[in-house]
mmCIF file with all atom_site columns, C-alpha atoms and ligand atoms in Angstrom:
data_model
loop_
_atom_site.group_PDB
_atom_site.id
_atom_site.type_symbol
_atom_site.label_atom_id
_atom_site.label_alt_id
_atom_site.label_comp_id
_atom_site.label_asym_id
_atom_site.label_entity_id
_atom_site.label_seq_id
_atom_site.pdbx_PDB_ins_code
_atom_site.Cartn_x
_atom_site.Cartn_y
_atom_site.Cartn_z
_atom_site.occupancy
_atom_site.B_iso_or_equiv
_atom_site.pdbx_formal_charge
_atom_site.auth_seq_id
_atom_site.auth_comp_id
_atom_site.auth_asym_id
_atom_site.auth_atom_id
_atom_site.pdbx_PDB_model_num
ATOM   1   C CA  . UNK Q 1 1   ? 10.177  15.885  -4.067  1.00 0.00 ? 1   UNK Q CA  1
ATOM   2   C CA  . UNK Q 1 2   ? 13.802  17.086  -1.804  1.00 0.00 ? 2   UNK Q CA  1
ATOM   3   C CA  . UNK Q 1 3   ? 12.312  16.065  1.561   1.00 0.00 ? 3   UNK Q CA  1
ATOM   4   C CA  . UNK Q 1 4   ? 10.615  12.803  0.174   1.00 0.00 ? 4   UNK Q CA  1
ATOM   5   C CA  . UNK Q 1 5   ? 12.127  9.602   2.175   1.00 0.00 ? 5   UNK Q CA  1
ATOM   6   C CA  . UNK Q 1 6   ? 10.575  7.189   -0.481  1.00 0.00 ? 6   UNK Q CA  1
ATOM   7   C CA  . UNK Q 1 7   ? 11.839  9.804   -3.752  1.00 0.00 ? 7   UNK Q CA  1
ATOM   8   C CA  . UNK Q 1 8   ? 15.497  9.276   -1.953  1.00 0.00 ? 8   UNK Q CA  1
ATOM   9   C CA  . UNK Q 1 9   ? 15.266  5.427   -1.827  1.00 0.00 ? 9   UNK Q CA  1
ATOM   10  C CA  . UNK Q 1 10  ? 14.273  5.798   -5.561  1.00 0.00 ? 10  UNK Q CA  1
ATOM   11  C CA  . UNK Q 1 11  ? 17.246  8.153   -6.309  1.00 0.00 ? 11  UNK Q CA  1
ATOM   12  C CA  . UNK Q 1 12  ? 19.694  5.752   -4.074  1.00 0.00 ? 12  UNK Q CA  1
ATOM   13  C CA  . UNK Q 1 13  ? 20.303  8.517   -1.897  1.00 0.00 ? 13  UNK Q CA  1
ATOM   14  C CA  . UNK Q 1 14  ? 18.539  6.530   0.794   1.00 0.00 ? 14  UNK Q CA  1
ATOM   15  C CA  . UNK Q 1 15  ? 19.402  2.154   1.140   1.00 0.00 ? 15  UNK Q CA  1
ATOM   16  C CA  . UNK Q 1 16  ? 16.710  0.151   0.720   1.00 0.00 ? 16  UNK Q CA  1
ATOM   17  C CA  . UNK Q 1 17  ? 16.430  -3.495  0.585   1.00 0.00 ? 17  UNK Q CA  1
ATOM   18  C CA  . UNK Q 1 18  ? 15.112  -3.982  -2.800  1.00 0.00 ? 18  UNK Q CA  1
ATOM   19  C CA  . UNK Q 1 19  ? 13.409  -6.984  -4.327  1.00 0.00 ? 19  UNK Q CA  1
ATOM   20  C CA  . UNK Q 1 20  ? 12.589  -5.358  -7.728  1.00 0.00 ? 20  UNK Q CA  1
ATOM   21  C CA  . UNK Q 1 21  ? 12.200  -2.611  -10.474 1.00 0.00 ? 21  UNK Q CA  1
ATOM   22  C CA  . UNK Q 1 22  ? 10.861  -1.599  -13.446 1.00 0.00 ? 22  UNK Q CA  1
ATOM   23  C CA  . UNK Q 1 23  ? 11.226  1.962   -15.514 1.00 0.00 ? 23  UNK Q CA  1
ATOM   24  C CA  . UNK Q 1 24  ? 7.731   2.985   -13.640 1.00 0.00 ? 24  UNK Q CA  1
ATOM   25  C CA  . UNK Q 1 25  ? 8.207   1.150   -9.905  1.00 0.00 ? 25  UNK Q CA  1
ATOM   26  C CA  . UNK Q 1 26  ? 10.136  -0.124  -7.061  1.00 0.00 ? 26  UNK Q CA  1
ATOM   27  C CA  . UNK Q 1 27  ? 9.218   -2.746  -4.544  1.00 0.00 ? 27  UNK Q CA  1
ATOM   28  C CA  . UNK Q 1 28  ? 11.387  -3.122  -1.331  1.00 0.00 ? 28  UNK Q CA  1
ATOM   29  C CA  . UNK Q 1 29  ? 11.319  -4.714  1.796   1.00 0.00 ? 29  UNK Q CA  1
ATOM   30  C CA  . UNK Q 1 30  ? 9.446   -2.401  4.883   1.00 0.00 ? 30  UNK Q CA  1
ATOM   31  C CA  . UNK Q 1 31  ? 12.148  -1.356  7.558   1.00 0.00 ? 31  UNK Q CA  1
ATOM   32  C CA  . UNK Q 1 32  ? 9.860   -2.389  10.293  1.00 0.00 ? 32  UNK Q CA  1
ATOM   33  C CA  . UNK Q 1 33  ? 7.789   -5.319  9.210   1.00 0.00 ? 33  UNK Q CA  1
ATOM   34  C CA  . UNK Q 1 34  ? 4.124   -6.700  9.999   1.00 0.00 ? 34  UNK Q CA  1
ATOM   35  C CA  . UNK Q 1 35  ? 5.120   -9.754  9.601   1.00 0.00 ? 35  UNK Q CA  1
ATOM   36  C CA  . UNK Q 1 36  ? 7.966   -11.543 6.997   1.00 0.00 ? 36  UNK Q CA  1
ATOM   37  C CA  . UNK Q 1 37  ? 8.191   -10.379 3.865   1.00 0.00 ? 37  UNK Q CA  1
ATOM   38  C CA  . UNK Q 1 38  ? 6.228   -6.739  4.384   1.00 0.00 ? 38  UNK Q CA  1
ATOM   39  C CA  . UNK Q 1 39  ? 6.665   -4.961  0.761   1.00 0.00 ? 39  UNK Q CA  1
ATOM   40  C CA  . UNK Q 1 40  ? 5.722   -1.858  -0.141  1.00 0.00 ? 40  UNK Q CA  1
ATOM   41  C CA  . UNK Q 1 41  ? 5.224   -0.804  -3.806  1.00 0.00 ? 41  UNK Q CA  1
ATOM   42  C CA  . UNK Q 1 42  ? 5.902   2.636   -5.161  1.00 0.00 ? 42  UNK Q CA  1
ATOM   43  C CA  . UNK Q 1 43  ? 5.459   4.588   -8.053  1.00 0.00 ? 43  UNK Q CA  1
ATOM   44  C CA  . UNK Q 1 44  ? 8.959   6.037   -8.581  1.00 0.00 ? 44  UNK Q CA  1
ATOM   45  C CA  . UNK Q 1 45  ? 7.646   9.239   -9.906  1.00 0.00 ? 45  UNK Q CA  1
ATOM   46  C CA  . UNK Q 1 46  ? 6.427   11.257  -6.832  1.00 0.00 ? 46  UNK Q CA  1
ATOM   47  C CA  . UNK Q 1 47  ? 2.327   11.221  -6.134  1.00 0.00 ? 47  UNK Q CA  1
ATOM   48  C CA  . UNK Q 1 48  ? 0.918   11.735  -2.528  1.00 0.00 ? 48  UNK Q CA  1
ATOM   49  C CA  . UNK Q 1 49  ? -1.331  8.824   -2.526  1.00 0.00 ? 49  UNK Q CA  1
ATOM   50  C CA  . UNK Q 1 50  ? -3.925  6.873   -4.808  1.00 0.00 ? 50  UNK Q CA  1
ATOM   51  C CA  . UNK Q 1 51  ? -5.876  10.272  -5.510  1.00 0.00 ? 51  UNK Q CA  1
ATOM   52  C CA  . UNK Q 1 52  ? -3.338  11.571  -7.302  1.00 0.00 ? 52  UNK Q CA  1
ATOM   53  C CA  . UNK Q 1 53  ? -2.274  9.129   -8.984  1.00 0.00 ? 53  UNK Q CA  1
ATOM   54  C CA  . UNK Q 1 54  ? -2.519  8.556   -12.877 1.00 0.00 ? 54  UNK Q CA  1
ATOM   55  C CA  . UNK Q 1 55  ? -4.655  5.667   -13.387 1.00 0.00 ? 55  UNK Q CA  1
ATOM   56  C CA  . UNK Q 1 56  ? -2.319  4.232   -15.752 1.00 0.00 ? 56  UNK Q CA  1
ATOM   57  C CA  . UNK Q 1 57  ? 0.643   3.692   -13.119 1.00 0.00 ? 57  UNK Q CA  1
ATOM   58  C CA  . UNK Q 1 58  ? -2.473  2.712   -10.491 1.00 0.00 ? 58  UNK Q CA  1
ATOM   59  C CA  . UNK Q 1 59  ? -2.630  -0.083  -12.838 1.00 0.00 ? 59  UNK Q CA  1
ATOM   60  C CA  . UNK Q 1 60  ? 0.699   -1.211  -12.875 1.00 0.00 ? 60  UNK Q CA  1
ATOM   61  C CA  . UNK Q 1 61  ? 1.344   -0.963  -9.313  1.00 0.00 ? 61  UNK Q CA  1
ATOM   62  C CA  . UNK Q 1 62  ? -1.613  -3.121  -8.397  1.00 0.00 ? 62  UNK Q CA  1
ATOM   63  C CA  . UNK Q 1 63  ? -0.484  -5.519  -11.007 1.00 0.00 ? 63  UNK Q CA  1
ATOM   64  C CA  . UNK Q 1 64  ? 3.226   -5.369  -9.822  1.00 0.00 ? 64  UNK Q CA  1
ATOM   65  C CA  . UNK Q 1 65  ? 1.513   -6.451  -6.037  1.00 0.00 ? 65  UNK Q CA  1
ATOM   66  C CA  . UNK Q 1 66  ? -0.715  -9.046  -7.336  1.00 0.00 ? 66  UNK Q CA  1
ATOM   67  C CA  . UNK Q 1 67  ? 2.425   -9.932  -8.743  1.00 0.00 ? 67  UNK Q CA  1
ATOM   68  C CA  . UNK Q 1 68  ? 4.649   -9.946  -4.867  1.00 0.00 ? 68  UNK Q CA  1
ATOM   69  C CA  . UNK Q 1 69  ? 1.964   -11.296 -3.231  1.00 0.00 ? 69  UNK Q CA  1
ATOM   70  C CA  . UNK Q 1 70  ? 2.178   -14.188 -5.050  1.00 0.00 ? 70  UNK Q CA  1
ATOM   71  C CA  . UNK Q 1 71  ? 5.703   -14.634 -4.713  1.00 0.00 ? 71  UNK Q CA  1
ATOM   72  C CA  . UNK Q 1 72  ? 5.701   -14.158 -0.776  1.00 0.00 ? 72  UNK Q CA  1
ATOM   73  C CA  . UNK Q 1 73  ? 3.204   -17.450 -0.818  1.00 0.00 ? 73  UNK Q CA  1
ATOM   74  C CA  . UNK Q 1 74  ? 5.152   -19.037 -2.903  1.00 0.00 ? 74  UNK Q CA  1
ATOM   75  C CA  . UNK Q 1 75  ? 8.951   -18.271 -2.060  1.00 0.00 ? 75  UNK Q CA  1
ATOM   76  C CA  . UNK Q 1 76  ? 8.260   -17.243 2.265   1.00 0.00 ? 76  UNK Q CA  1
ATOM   77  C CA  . UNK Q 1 77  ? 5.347   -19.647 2.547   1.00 0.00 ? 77  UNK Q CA  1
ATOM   78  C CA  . UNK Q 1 78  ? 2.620   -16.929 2.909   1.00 0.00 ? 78  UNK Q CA  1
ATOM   79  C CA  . UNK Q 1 79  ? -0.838  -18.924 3.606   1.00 0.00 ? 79  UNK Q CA  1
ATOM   80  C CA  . UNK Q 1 80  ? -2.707  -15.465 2.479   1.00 0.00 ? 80  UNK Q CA  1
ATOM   81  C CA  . UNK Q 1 81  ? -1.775  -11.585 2.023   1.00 0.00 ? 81  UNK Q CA  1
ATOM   82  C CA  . UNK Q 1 82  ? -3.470  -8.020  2.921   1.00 0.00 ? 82  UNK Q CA  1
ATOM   83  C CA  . UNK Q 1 83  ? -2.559  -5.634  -0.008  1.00 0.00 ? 83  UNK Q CA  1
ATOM   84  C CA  . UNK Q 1 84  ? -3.309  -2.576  1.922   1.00 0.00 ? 84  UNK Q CA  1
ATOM   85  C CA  . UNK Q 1 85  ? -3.102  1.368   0.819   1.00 0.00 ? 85  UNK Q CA  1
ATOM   86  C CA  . UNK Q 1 86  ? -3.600  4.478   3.380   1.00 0.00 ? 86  UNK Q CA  1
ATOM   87  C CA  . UNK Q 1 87  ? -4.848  7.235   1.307   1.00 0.00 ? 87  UNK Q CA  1
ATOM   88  C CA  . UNK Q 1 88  ? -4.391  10.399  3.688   1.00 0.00 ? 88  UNK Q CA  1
ATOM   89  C CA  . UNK Q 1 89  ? -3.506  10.932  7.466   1.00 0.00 ? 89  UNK Q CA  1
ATOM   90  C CA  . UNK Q 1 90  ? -6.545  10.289  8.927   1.00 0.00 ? 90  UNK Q CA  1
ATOM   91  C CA  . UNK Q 1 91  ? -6.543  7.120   7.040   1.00 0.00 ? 91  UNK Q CA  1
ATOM   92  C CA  . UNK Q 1 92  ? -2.961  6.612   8.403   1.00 0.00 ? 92  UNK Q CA  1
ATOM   93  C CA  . UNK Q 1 93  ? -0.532  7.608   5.850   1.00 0.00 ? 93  UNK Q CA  1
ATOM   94  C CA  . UNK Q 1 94  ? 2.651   8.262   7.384   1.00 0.00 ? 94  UNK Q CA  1
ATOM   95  C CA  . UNK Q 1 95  ? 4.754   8.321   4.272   1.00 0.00 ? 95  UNK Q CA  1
ATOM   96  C CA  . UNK Q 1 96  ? 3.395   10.858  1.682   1.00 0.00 ? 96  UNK Q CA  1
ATOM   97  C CA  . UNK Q 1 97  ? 4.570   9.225   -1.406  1.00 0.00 ? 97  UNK Q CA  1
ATOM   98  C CA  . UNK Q 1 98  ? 1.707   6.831   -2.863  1.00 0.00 ? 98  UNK Q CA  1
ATOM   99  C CA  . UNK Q 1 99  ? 2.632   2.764   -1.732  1.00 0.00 ? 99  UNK Q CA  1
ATOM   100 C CA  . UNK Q 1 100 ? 1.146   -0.109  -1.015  1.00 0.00 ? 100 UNK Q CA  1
ATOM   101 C CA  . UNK Q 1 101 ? 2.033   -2.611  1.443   1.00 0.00 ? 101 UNK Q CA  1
ATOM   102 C CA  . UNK Q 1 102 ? 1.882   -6.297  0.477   1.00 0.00 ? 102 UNK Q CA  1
ATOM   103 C CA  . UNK Q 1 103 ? 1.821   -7.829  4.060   1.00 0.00 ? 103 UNK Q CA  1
ATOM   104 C CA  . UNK Q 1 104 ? 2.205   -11.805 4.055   1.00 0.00 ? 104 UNK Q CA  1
ATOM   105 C CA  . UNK Q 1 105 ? 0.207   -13.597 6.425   1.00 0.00 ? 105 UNK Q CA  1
ATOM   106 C CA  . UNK Q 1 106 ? 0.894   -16.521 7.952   1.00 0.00 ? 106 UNK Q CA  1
ATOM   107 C CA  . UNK Q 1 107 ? -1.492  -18.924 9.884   1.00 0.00 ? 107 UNK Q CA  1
ATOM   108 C CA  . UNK Q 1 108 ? -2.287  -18.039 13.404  1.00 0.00 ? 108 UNK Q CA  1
ATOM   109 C CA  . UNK Q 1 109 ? -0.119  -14.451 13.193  1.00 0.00 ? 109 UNK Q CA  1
ATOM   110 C CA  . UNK Q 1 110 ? -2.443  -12.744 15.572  1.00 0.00 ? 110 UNK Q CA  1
ATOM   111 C CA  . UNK Q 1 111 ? -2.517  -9.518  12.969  1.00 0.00 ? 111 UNK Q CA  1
ATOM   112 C CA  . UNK Q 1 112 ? -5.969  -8.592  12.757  1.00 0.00 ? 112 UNK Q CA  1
ATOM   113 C CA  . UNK Q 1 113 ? -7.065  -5.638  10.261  1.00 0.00 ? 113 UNK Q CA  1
ATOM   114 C CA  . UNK Q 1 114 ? -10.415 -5.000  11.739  1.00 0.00 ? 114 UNK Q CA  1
ATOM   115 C CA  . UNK Q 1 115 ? -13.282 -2.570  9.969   1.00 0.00 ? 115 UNK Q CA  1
ATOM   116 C CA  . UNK Q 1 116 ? -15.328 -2.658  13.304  1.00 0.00 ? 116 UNK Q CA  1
ATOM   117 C CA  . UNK Q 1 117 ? -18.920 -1.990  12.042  1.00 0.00 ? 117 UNK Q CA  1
ATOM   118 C CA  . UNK Q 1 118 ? -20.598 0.168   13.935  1.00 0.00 ? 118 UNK Q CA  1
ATOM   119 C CA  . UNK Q 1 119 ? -24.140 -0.253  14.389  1.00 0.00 ? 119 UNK Q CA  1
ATOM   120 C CA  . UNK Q 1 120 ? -25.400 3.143   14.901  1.00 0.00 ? 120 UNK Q CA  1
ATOM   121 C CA  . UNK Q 1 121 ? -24.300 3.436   10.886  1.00 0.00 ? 121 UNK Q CA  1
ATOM   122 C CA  . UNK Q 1 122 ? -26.292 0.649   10.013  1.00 0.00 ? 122 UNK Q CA  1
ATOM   123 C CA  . UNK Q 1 123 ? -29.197 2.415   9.978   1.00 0.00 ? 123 UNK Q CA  1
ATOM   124 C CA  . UNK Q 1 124 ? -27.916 5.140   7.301   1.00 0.00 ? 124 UNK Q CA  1
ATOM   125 C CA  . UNK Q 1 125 ? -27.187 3.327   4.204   1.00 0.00 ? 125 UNK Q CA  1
ATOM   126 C CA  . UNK Q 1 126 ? -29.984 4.372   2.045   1.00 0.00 ? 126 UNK Q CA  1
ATOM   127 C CA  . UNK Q 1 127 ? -29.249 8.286   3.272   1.00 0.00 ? 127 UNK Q CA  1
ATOM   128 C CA  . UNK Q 1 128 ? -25.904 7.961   1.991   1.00 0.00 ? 128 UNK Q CA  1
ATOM   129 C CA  . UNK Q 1 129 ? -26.423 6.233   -1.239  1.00 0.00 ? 129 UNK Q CA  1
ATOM   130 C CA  . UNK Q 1 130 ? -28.382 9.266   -2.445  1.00 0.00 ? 130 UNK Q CA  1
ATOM   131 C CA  . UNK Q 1 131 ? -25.705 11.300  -1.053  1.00 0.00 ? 131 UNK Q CA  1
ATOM   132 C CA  . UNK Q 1 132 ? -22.926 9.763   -2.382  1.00 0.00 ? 132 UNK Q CA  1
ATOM   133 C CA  . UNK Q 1 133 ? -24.332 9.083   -5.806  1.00 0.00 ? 133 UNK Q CA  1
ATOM   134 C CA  . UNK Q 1 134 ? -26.434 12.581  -6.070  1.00 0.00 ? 134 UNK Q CA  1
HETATM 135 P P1  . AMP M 2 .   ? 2.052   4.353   5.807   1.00 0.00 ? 1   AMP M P1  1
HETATM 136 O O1  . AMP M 2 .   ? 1.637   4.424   7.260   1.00 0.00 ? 1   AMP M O1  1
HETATM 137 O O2  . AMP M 2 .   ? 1.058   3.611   4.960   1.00 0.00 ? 1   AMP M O2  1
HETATM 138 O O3  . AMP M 2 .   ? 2.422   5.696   5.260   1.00 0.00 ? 1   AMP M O3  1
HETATM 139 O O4  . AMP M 2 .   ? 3.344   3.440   5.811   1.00 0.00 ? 1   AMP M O4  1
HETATM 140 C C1  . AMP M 2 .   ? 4.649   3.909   5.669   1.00 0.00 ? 1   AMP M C1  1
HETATM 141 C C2  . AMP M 2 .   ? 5.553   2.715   5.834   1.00 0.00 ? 1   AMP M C2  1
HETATM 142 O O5  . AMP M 2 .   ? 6.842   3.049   5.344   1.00 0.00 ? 1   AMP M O5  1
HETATM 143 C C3  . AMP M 2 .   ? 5.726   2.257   7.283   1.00 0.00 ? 1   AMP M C3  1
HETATM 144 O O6  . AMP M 2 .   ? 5.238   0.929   7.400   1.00 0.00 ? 1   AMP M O6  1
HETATM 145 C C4  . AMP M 2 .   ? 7.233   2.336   7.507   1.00 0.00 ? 1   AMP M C4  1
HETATM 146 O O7  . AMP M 2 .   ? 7.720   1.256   8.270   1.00 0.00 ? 1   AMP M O7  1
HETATM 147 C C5  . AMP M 2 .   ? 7.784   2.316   6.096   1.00 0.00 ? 1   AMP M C5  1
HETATM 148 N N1  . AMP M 2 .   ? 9.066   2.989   5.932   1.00 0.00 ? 1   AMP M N1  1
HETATM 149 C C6  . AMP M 2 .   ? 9.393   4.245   6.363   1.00 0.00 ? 1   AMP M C6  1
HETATM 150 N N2  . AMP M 2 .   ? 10.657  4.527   6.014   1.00 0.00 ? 1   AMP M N2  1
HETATM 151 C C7  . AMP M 2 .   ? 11.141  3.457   5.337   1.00 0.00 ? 1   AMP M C7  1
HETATM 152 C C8  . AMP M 2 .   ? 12.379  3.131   4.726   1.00 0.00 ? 1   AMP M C8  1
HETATM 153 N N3  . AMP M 2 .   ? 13.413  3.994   4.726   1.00 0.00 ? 1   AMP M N3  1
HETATM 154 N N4  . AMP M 2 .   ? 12.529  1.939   4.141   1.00 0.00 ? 1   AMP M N4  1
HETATM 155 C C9  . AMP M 2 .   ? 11.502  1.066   4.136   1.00 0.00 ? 1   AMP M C9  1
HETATM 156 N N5  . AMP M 2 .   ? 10.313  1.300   4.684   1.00 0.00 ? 1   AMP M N5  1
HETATM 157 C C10 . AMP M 2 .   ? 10.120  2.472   5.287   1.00 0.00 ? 1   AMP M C10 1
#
């Protein structure tokens, strides 16, 4: 993709700080962190998000952040991780080339990733079962 920021890091037309690669993926650090050691995992080939996505390269790119977020416990010190993917822009995807973020967290960060429930759902669940499985 021309205009793709994360196809250009891939190409080297755009620096990145990488921390590795295979023939299928890249992982480099994010240019404005969550916290120390924020990676982000890409496909190198170009797909817009997780929908698009061939399941077999899903596979390795979940693999290759199981992977980093064990080495950002055990190299930075990490105490846990969020391995987090925005699928869309509603959903927050600012970058249209598939990634995930491996974001290292560290005891008493303050970062909180909240699902707030909301309690006027609550009473829905069984409605939306048969819809979602109809
Ligand atoms: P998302 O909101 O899930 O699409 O996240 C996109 C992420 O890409 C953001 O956290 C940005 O900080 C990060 N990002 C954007 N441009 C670059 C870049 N050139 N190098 C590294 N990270 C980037």
């Amino acid at each position: 993709m021309k205009d793709c920021i994360f196809c250009k890091i891939v190409k080297g037309e755009i620096p990145s700080v990488e921390i590795f690669q295979d023939k299928v993926a890249k992982v480099f650090l994010n240019i404005n962190p969550a916290s120390k050691g924020h990676l982000l995992i890409i496909p190198k080939e170009h797909f817009e998000n997780i929908l698009d996505c061939p399941d077999e390269i899903l596979s390795h790119l979940i693999k290759i952040s199981k992977k980093m977020a064990q080495l950002v416990k055990e190299k930075l010190g990490a105490d846990a991780v969020n391995i987090a993917n925005n699928s869309g822009k509603e959903a927050g995807q600012e970058v249209f080339h598939l990634h995930f973020h491996v974001v290292p967290r560290y005891k008493d960060d303050g970062m909180k990733l909240d699902f707030i429930g909301k309690k006027d759902l609550k009473d829905d669940l069984e409605e939306i079962r048969k819809i979602i499985i109809s």
